[in-house]
Amino acid sequence: MKTSKELLFHTIHGLFLGFILGLTFSILANELYPDIEAFFNPAYIFPVLSVLGAVLGFIRGYHDGARFLSFVFSTASVIIIPIVLASLLLYLIGLDRLILLPPIIFKTGIGLPMLETQIATYFFSFILTITFVIAFISSLTINKKKRWTW
């Protein structure tokens, strides 16, 4: 086990990656499989995957010497994974839906569907920016020897 600071960095790093993956899967489920809404709201995929990512980050931080998911926790993956997922969404659903859907799914996923979309957009962009910056800083702090590779 490392220090509590590194454990926190791993957890936030996992939270960011879970946030990005959860948002991508929520948008894809909402757009490509609209029949899924009969069973559950696809916007709830993103908070579940965010928490799952944070738990995996915590486990990764607790057992740092095990090299568990080291390719996901590299600095290169913090940069490459969001770009690849945004490109995939851009290809599959188009630019107009890519700009419109994340704040709507975000406000429904956090349990505030009556929140105005403009405020949800500001809140979403703030959370996304802060988690990206912290995940980038944490990956630079965590991976001092193998920063760009795994």
Short mmCIF file of N, CA and C in Angstrom, two decimals:
data_model
loop_
_atom_site.label_atom_id
_atom_site.label_comp_id
_atom_site.label_asym_id
_atom_site.label_seq_id
_atom_site.Cartn_x
_atom_site.Cartn_y
_atom_site.Cartn_z
N MET A 1 0.84 -1.18 0.00
CA MET A 1 0.00 0.00 0.00
C MET A 1 0.88 1.24 0.00
N LYS A 2 0.49 2.20 -0.77
CA LYS A 2 1.22 3.46 -0.85
C LYS A 2 0.64 4.44 0.15
N THR A 3 1.04 5.68 0.04
CA THR A 3 0.52 6.70 0.95
C THR A 3 -0.93 7.01 0.62
N SER A 4 -1.59 7.69 1.52
CA SER A 4 -2.99 8.02 1.30
C SER A 4 -3.16 9.00 0.15
N LYS A 5 -2.15 9.83 -0.11
CA LYS A 5 -2.21 10.76 -1.24
C LYS A 5 -2.23 9.99 -2.56
N GLU A 6 -1.37 8.98 -2.69
CA GLU A 6 -1.34 8.19 -3.91
C GLU A 6 -2.60 7.34 -4.05
N LEU A 7 -3.13 6.88 -2.94
CA LEU A 7 -4.39 6.14 -2.96
C LEU A 7 -5.52 7.03 -3.46
N LEU A 8 -5.56 8.27 -3.00
CA LEU A 8 -6.55 9.23 -3.48
C LEU A 8 -6.36 9.52 -4.96
N PHE A 9 -5.12 9.67 -5.40
CA PHE A 9 -4.86 9.92 -6.81
C PHE A 9 -5.33 8.76 -7.68
N HIS A 10 -5.07 7.53 -7.25
CA HIS A 10 -5.55 6.38 -8.01
C HIS A 10 -7.08 6.35 -8.06
N THR A 11 -7.72 6.67 -6.96
CA THR A 11 -9.18 6.66 -6.91
C THR A 11 -9.76 7.72 -7.85
N ILE A 12 -9.21 8.91 -7.85
CA ILE A 12 -9.71 9.97 -8.73
C ILE A 12 -9.42 9.62 -10.19
N HIS A 13 -8.28 9.02 -10.44
CA HIS A 13 -7.95 8.59 -11.79
C HIS A 13 -8.96 7.56 -12.29
N GLY A 14 -9.28 6.58 -11.46
CA GLY A 14 -10.30 5.59 -11.82
C GLY A 14 -11.67 6.21 -11.97
N LEU A 15 -11.99 7.20 -11.15
CA LEU A 15 -13.27 7.90 -11.25
C LEU A 15 -13.38 8.61 -12.59
N PHE A 16 -12.32 9.25 -13.03
CA PHE A 16 -12.34 9.94 -14.33
C PHE A 16 -12.55 8.95 -15.46
N LEU A 17 -11.81 7.86 -15.46
CA LEU A 17 -11.96 6.88 -16.54
C LEU A 17 -13.34 6.22 -16.50
N GLY A 18 -13.86 5.94 -15.31
CA GLY A 18 -15.22 5.41 -15.20
C GLY A 18 -16.25 6.42 -15.65
N PHE A 19 -16.02 7.69 -15.36
CA PHE A 19 -16.91 8.77 -15.79
C PHE A 19 -16.98 8.83 -17.31
N ILE A 20 -15.83 8.78 -17.97
CA ILE A 20 -15.78 8.85 -19.43
C ILE A 20 -16.42 7.61 -20.05
N LEU A 21 -16.07 6.43 -19.55
CA LEU A 21 -16.65 5.20 -20.10
C LEU A 21 -18.15 5.12 -19.84
N GLY A 22 -18.57 5.50 -18.64
CA GLY A 22 -19.98 5.47 -18.31
C GLY A 22 -20.80 6.43 -19.15
N LEU A 23 -20.27 7.61 -19.38
CA LEU A 23 -20.98 8.58 -20.22
C LEU A 23 -21.07 8.08 -21.65
N THR A 24 -20.00 7.48 -22.15
CA THR A 24 -20.02 6.94 -23.51
C THR A 24 -21.03 5.81 -23.64
N PHE A 25 -21.03 4.87 -22.71
CA PHE A 25 -21.97 3.76 -22.78
C PHE A 25 -23.41 4.23 -22.59
N SER A 26 -23.61 5.24 -21.76
CA SER A 26 -24.97 5.78 -21.58
C SER A 26 -25.48 6.41 -22.87
N ILE A 27 -24.64 7.18 -23.53
CA ILE A 27 -25.05 7.81 -24.79
C ILE A 27 -25.31 6.77 -25.86
N LEU A 28 -24.43 5.78 -25.95
CA LEU A 28 -24.64 4.72 -26.95
C LEU A 28 -25.90 3.92 -26.67
N ALA A 29 -26.16 3.61 -25.41
CA ALA A 29 -27.38 2.87 -25.07
C ALA A 29 -28.61 3.71 -25.34
N ASN A 30 -28.53 4.99 -25.08
CA ASN A 30 -29.67 5.87 -25.30
C ASN A 30 -29.96 6.05 -26.78
N GLU A 31 -28.92 6.16 -27.60
CA GLU A 31 -29.10 6.43 -29.02
C GLU A 31 -29.30 5.17 -29.85
N LEU A 32 -28.52 4.15 -29.60
CA LEU A 32 -28.55 2.97 -30.46
C LEU A 32 -29.56 1.92 -30.02
N TYR A 33 -29.88 1.89 -28.74
CA TYR A 33 -30.83 0.91 -28.23
C TYR A 33 -31.93 1.60 -27.43
N PRO A 34 -32.85 2.30 -28.10
CA PRO A 34 -33.88 3.03 -27.35
C PRO A 34 -34.87 2.10 -26.63
N ASP A 35 -34.92 0.82 -27.02
CA ASP A 35 -35.83 -0.12 -26.35
C ASP A 35 -35.37 -0.45 -24.94
N ILE A 36 -34.14 -0.10 -24.60
CA ILE A 36 -33.63 -0.41 -23.27
C ILE A 36 -34.33 0.40 -22.19
N GLU A 37 -34.96 1.51 -22.57
CA GLU A 37 -35.65 2.35 -21.60
C GLU A 37 -36.86 1.65 -20.97
N ALA A 38 -37.32 0.57 -21.59
CA ALA A 38 -38.41 -0.19 -20.99
C ALA A 38 -37.95 -0.89 -19.71
N PHE A 39 -36.67 -1.18 -19.61
CA PHE A 39 -36.13 -1.88 -18.46
C PHE A 39 -35.52 -0.94 -17.43
N PHE A 40 -34.72 0.01 -17.88
CA PHE A 40 -34.11 1.01 -16.98
C PHE A 40 -33.68 2.21 -17.81
N ASN A 41 -33.44 3.30 -17.12
CA ASN A 41 -33.00 4.52 -17.79
C ASN A 41 -31.51 4.41 -18.11
N PRO A 42 -31.12 4.58 -19.37
CA PRO A 42 -29.71 4.44 -19.70
C PRO A 42 -28.80 5.48 -19.05
N ALA A 43 -29.37 6.56 -18.56
CA ALA A 43 -28.55 7.59 -17.91
C ALA A 43 -27.97 7.09 -16.60
N TYR A 44 -28.54 6.04 -16.03
CA TYR A 44 -28.02 5.51 -14.77
C TYR A 44 -26.81 4.61 -14.96
N ILE A 45 -26.42 4.36 -16.21
CA ILE A 45 -25.22 3.57 -16.46
C ILE A 45 -23.98 4.36 -16.04
N PHE A 46 -24.01 5.66 -16.29
CA PHE A 46 -22.80 6.45 -16.06
C PHE A 46 -22.42 6.61 -14.59
N PRO A 47 -23.37 6.82 -13.65
CA PRO A 47 -22.91 6.88 -12.25
C PRO A 47 -22.41 5.54 -11.73
N VAL A 48 -23.01 4.46 -12.22
CA VAL A 48 -22.58 3.13 -11.79
C VAL A 48 -21.16 2.85 -12.26
N LEU A 49 -20.87 3.16 -13.53
CA LEU A 49 -19.52 2.93 -14.03
C LEU A 49 -18.51 3.91 -13.43
N SER A 50 -18.95 5.10 -13.06
CA SER A 50 -18.05 6.04 -12.38
C SER A 50 -17.62 5.50 -11.02
N VAL A 51 -18.57 4.98 -10.28
CA VAL A 51 -18.26 4.40 -8.97
C VAL A 51 -17.41 3.14 -9.13
N LEU A 52 -17.74 2.33 -10.14
CA LEU A 52 -16.94 1.14 -10.41
C LEU A 52 -15.50 1.50 -10.77
N GLY A 53 -15.33 2.56 -11.57
CA GLY A 53 -13.98 3.02 -11.90
C GLY A 53 -13.24 3.51 -10.68
N ALA A 54 -13.94 4.22 -9.79
CA ALA A 54 -13.30 4.70 -8.56
C ALA A 54 -12.89 3.52 -7.67
N VAL A 55 -13.72 2.49 -7.60
CA VAL A 55 -13.38 1.31 -6.80
C VAL A 55 -12.17 0.59 -7.41
N LEU A 56 -12.14 0.47 -8.74
CA LEU A 56 -10.98 -0.15 -9.38
C LEU A 56 -9.72 0.69 -9.16
N GLY A 57 -9.87 2.01 -9.19
CA GLY A 57 -8.73 2.88 -8.90
C GLY A 57 -8.25 2.73 -7.47
N PHE A 58 -9.18 2.58 -6.54
CA PHE A 58 -8.81 2.37 -5.14
C PHE A 58 -8.07 1.05 -4.98
N ILE A 59 -8.57 -0.01 -5.62
CA ILE A 59 -7.91 -1.31 -5.56
C ILE A 59 -6.52 -1.22 -6.19
N ARG A 60 -6.45 -0.51 -7.30
CA ARG A 60 -5.15 -0.32 -7.97
C ARG A 60 -4.18 0.45 -7.07
N GLY A 61 -4.67 1.44 -6.37
CA GLY A 61 -3.81 2.20 -5.47
C GLY A 61 -3.41 1.42 -4.24
N TYR A 62 -4.30 0.55 -3.76
CA TYR A 62 -4.01 -0.25 -2.57
C TYR A 62 -2.95 -1.30 -2.87
N HIS A 63 -3.04 -1.90 -4.05
CA HIS A 63 -2.09 -2.93 -4.47
C HIS A 63 -1.26 -2.38 -5.62
N ASP A 64 -0.48 -1.36 -5.36
CA ASP A 64 0.23 -0.66 -6.42
C ASP A 64 1.32 -1.51 -7.05
N GLY A 65 1.93 -2.37 -6.32
CA GLY A 65 3.01 -3.18 -6.86
C GLY A 65 2.55 -4.29 -7.77
N ALA A 66 1.26 -4.56 -7.82
CA ALA A 66 0.74 -5.69 -8.58
C ALA A 66 0.62 -5.40 -10.06
N ARG A 67 0.78 -4.15 -10.47
CA ARG A 67 0.65 -3.72 -11.87
C ARG A 67 -0.73 -4.03 -12.42
N PHE A 68 -1.74 -3.97 -11.57
CA PHE A 68 -3.12 -4.24 -11.94
C PHE A 68 -3.63 -3.09 -12.81
N LEU A 69 -4.04 -3.38 -14.04
CA LEU A 69 -4.54 -2.40 -15.00
C LEU A 69 -3.58 -1.23 -15.20
N SER A 70 -2.31 -1.53 -15.28
CA SER A 70 -1.33 -0.45 -15.39
C SER A 70 -1.44 0.30 -16.71
N PHE A 71 -1.91 -0.35 -17.77
CA PHE A 71 -2.06 0.35 -19.04
C PHE A 71 -3.18 1.38 -18.99
N VAL A 72 -4.20 1.15 -18.17
CA VAL A 72 -5.30 2.11 -18.05
C VAL A 72 -4.89 3.29 -17.18
N PHE A 73 -3.98 3.07 -16.26
CA PHE A 73 -3.59 4.13 -15.34
C PHE A 73 -2.31 4.84 -15.77
N SER A 74 -1.96 4.74 -17.04
CA SER A 74 -0.80 5.48 -17.53
C SER A 74 -1.24 6.88 -17.98
N THR A 75 -0.29 7.76 -18.13
CA THR A 75 -0.59 9.12 -18.57
C THR A 75 -1.11 9.12 -20.00
N ALA A 76 -0.59 8.22 -20.82
CA ALA A 76 -1.04 8.15 -22.21
C ALA A 76 -2.51 7.77 -22.29
N SER A 77 -2.96 6.89 -21.41
CA SER A 77 -4.37 6.49 -21.47
C SER A 77 -5.31 7.60 -21.03
N VAL A 78 -4.85 8.49 -20.15
CA VAL A 78 -5.69 9.62 -19.74
C VAL A 78 -5.95 10.53 -20.94
N ILE A 79 -4.99 10.60 -21.84
CA ILE A 79 -5.15 11.44 -23.02
C ILE A 79 -5.84 10.67 -24.15
N ILE A 80 -5.45 9.42 -24.36
CA ILE A 80 -5.93 8.67 -25.53
C ILE A 80 -7.36 8.17 -25.36
N ILE A 81 -7.73 7.65 -24.20
CA ILE A 81 -9.06 7.05 -24.03
C ILE A 81 -10.18 8.06 -24.28
N PRO A 82 -10.16 9.28 -23.72
CA PRO A 82 -11.25 10.22 -24.05
C PRO A 82 -11.29 10.62 -25.53
N ILE A 83 -10.12 10.74 -26.17
CA ILE A 83 -10.10 11.09 -27.59
C ILE A 83 -10.69 9.97 -28.43
N VAL A 84 -10.34 8.74 -28.12
CA VAL A 84 -10.87 7.60 -28.88
C VAL A 84 -12.38 7.47 -28.67
N LEU A 85 -12.84 7.62 -27.43
CA LEU A 85 -14.28 7.50 -27.17
C LEU A 85 -15.07 8.64 -27.79
N ALA A 86 -14.52 9.86 -27.76
CA ALA A 86 -15.21 10.98 -28.41
C ALA A 86 -15.25 10.79 -29.92
N SER A 87 -14.19 10.25 -30.50
CA SER A 87 -14.18 9.97 -31.93
C SER A 87 -15.19 8.90 -32.29
N LEU A 88 -15.30 7.88 -31.46
CA LEU A 88 -16.29 6.83 -31.68
C LEU A 88 -17.71 7.39 -31.62
N LEU A 89 -17.98 8.22 -30.63
CA LEU A 89 -19.30 8.83 -30.52
C LEU A 89 -19.57 9.77 -31.68
N LEU A 90 -18.58 10.52 -32.10
CA LEU A 90 -18.74 11.43 -33.23
C LEU A 90 -19.06 10.65 -34.50
N TYR A 91 -18.42 9.52 -34.68
CA TYR A 91 -18.69 8.68 -35.85
C TYR A 91 -20.08 8.05 -35.78
N LEU A 92 -20.48 7.57 -34.61
CA LEU A 92 -21.73 6.83 -34.51
C LEU A 92 -22.97 7.72 -34.43
N ILE A 93 -22.90 8.84 -33.72
CA ILE A 93 -24.13 9.62 -33.52
C ILE A 93 -24.09 11.01 -34.11
N GLY A 94 -22.95 11.50 -34.52
CA GLY A 94 -22.86 12.82 -35.14
C GLY A 94 -22.56 13.92 -34.14
N LEU A 95 -22.17 15.06 -34.68
CA LEU A 95 -21.72 16.17 -33.85
C LEU A 95 -22.85 16.81 -33.07
N ASP A 96 -24.01 16.98 -33.69
CA ASP A 96 -25.11 17.66 -33.00
C ASP A 96 -25.59 16.87 -31.78
N ARG A 97 -25.70 15.57 -31.91
CA ARG A 97 -26.11 14.75 -30.77
C ARG A 97 -24.99 14.63 -29.73
N LEU A 98 -23.75 14.65 -30.18
CA LEU A 98 -22.62 14.58 -29.26
C LEU A 98 -22.55 15.83 -28.38
N ILE A 99 -22.92 16.97 -28.92
CA ILE A 99 -22.92 18.20 -28.13
C ILE A 99 -24.14 18.27 -27.23
N LEU A 100 -25.27 17.76 -27.68
CA LEU A 100 -26.53 17.89 -26.96
C LEU A 100 -26.69 16.87 -25.82
N LEU A 101 -26.33 15.64 -26.05
CA LEU A 101 -26.69 14.57 -25.12
C LEU A 101 -25.92 14.51 -23.79
N PRO A 102 -24.62 14.75 -23.72
CA PRO A 102 -23.94 14.57 -22.42
C PRO A 102 -24.51 15.37 -21.26
N PRO A 103 -24.87 16.66 -21.40
CA PRO A 103 -25.45 17.34 -20.24
C PRO A 103 -26.81 16.77 -19.82
N ILE A 104 -27.60 16.33 -20.79
CA ILE A 104 -28.91 15.77 -20.47
C ILE A 104 -28.74 14.44 -19.74
N ILE A 105 -27.85 13.60 -20.23
CA ILE A 105 -27.61 12.31 -19.57
C ILE A 105 -26.97 12.54 -18.20
N PHE A 106 -26.10 13.54 -18.10
CA PHE A 106 -25.44 13.85 -16.83
C PHE A 106 -26.46 14.27 -15.78
N LYS A 107 -27.36 15.18 -16.12
CA LYS A 107 -28.31 15.66 -15.11
C LYS A 107 -29.30 14.57 -14.73
N THR A 108 -29.66 13.69 -15.65
CA THR A 108 -30.54 12.58 -15.30
C THR A 108 -29.79 11.54 -14.47
N GLY A 109 -28.52 11.31 -14.82
CA GLY A 109 -27.72 10.31 -14.11
C GLY A 109 -27.43 10.68 -12.67
N ILE A 110 -27.27 11.98 -12.38
CA ILE A 110 -27.00 12.38 -11.00
C ILE A 110 -28.29 12.59 -10.21
N GLY A 111 -29.43 12.40 -10.86
CA GLY A 111 -30.71 12.46 -10.15
C GLY A 111 -31.36 13.82 -10.12
N LEU A 112 -30.99 14.71 -11.03
CA LEU A 112 -31.60 16.04 -11.09
C LEU A 112 -32.20 16.29 -12.48
N PRO A 113 -33.23 15.55 -12.87
CA PRO A 113 -33.77 15.73 -14.22
C PRO A 113 -34.48 17.06 -14.43
N MET A 114 -34.89 17.74 -13.36
CA MET A 114 -35.59 19.02 -13.51
C MET A 114 -34.63 20.21 -13.58
N LEU A 115 -33.34 19.96 -13.51
CA LEU A 115 -32.34 21.02 -13.59
C LEU A 115 -32.33 21.59 -15.01
N GLU A 116 -32.16 22.90 -15.13
CA GLU A 116 -32.11 23.50 -16.46
C GLU A 116 -30.90 22.96 -17.22
N THR A 117 -31.06 22.81 -18.52
CA THR A 117 -30.00 22.21 -19.33
C THR A 117 -28.76 23.10 -19.38
N GLN A 118 -28.94 24.41 -19.37
CA GLN A 118 -27.78 25.30 -19.40
C GLN A 118 -26.95 25.18 -18.12
N ILE A 119 -27.61 25.12 -16.99
CA ILE A 119 -26.89 24.94 -15.72
C ILE A 119 -26.25 23.56 -15.67
N ALA A 120 -26.95 22.55 -16.18
CA ALA A 120 -26.38 21.20 -16.23
C ALA A 120 -25.16 21.16 -17.14
N THR A 121 -25.18 21.94 -18.21
CA THR A 121 -24.02 22.00 -19.11
C THR A 121 -22.82 22.61 -18.40
N TYR A 122 -23.04 23.69 -17.67
CA TYR A 122 -21.95 24.31 -16.92
C TYR A 122 -21.40 23.36 -15.86
N PHE A 123 -22.29 22.72 -15.14
CA PHE A 123 -21.90 21.80 -14.08
C PHE A 123 -21.14 20.60 -14.67
N PHE A 124 -21.65 20.07 -15.77
CA PHE A 124 -21.02 18.94 -16.44
C PHE A 124 -19.62 19.30 -16.94
N SER A 125 -19.49 20.44 -17.59
CA SER A 125 -18.18 20.83 -18.11
C SER A 125 -17.19 21.12 -16.98
N PHE A 126 -17.67 21.68 -15.87
CA PHE A 126 -16.81 21.92 -14.72
C PHE A 126 -16.30 20.60 -14.14
N ILE A 127 -17.22 19.65 -13.93
CA ILE A 127 -16.84 18.35 -13.36
C ILE A 127 -15.89 17.61 -14.31
N LEU A 128 -16.19 17.63 -15.60
CA LEU A 128 -15.35 16.94 -16.57
C LEU A 128 -13.95 17.55 -16.62
N THR A 129 -13.87 18.87 -16.62
CA THR A 129 -12.57 19.54 -16.67
C THR A 129 -11.75 19.29 -15.41
N ILE A 130 -12.39 19.41 -14.26
CA ILE A 130 -11.68 19.20 -13.00
C ILE A 130 -11.19 17.76 -12.87
N THR A 131 -12.04 16.79 -13.22
CA THR A 131 -11.60 15.39 -13.11
C THR A 131 -10.49 15.09 -14.11
N PHE A 132 -10.55 15.69 -15.31
CA PHE A 132 -9.47 15.46 -16.27
C PHE A 132 -8.15 16.03 -15.76
N VAL A 133 -8.18 17.24 -15.25
CA VAL A 133 -6.95 17.87 -14.74
C VAL A 133 -6.38 17.07 -13.57
N ILE A 134 -7.24 16.67 -12.65
CA ILE A 134 -6.76 15.90 -11.50
C ILE A 134 -6.26 14.53 -11.93
N ALA A 135 -6.95 13.89 -12.89
CA ALA A 135 -6.49 12.59 -13.38
C ALA A 135 -5.15 12.72 -14.09
N PHE A 136 -4.97 13.79 -14.84
CA PHE A 136 -3.69 14.00 -15.53
C PHE A 136 -2.57 14.25 -14.52
N ILE A 137 -2.83 15.08 -13.54
CA ILE A 137 -1.83 15.35 -12.50
C ILE A 137 -1.53 14.08 -11.71
N SER A 138 -2.58 13.31 -11.40
CA SER A 138 -2.36 12.09 -10.64
C SER A 138 -1.57 11.07 -11.44
N SER A 139 -1.82 10.99 -12.75
CA SER A 139 -1.05 10.04 -13.55
C SER A 139 0.41 10.46 -13.66
N LEU A 140 0.68 11.76 -13.67
CA LEU A 140 2.07 12.21 -13.65
C LEU A 140 2.73 11.92 -12.31
N THR A 141 1.96 11.99 -11.23
CA THR A 141 2.49 11.73 -9.90
C THR A 141 2.67 10.23 -9.66
N ILE A 142 1.71 9.44 -10.12
CA ILE A 142 1.74 8.00 -9.88
C ILE A 142 2.84 7.33 -10.70
N ASN A 143 2.88 7.61 -11.98
CA ASN A 143 3.77 6.92 -12.90
C ASN A 143 5.00 7.77 -13.19
N LYS A 144 5.97 7.70 -12.32
CA LYS A 144 7.16 8.51 -12.55
C LYS A 144 8.15 7.81 -13.47
N LYS A 145 8.18 6.50 -13.46
CA LYS A 145 9.14 5.78 -14.29
C LYS A 145 8.55 5.43 -15.65
N LYS A 146 7.36 4.87 -15.67
CA LYS A 146 6.73 4.46 -16.92
C LYS A 146 5.50 5.32 -17.17
N ARG A 147 5.74 6.56 -17.48
CA ARG A 147 4.65 7.52 -17.61
C ARG A 147 3.85 7.31 -18.89
N TRP A 148 4.52 7.11 -20.01
CA TRP A 148 3.82 7.05 -21.28
C TRP A 148 3.61 5.63 -21.77
N THR A 149 4.17 4.66 -21.10
CA THR A 149 3.98 3.26 -21.49
C THR A 149 3.51 2.48 -20.28
N TRP A 150 3.31 1.20 -20.47
CA TRP A 150 2.93 0.35 -19.34
C TRP A 150 3.78 -0.88 -19.35
#
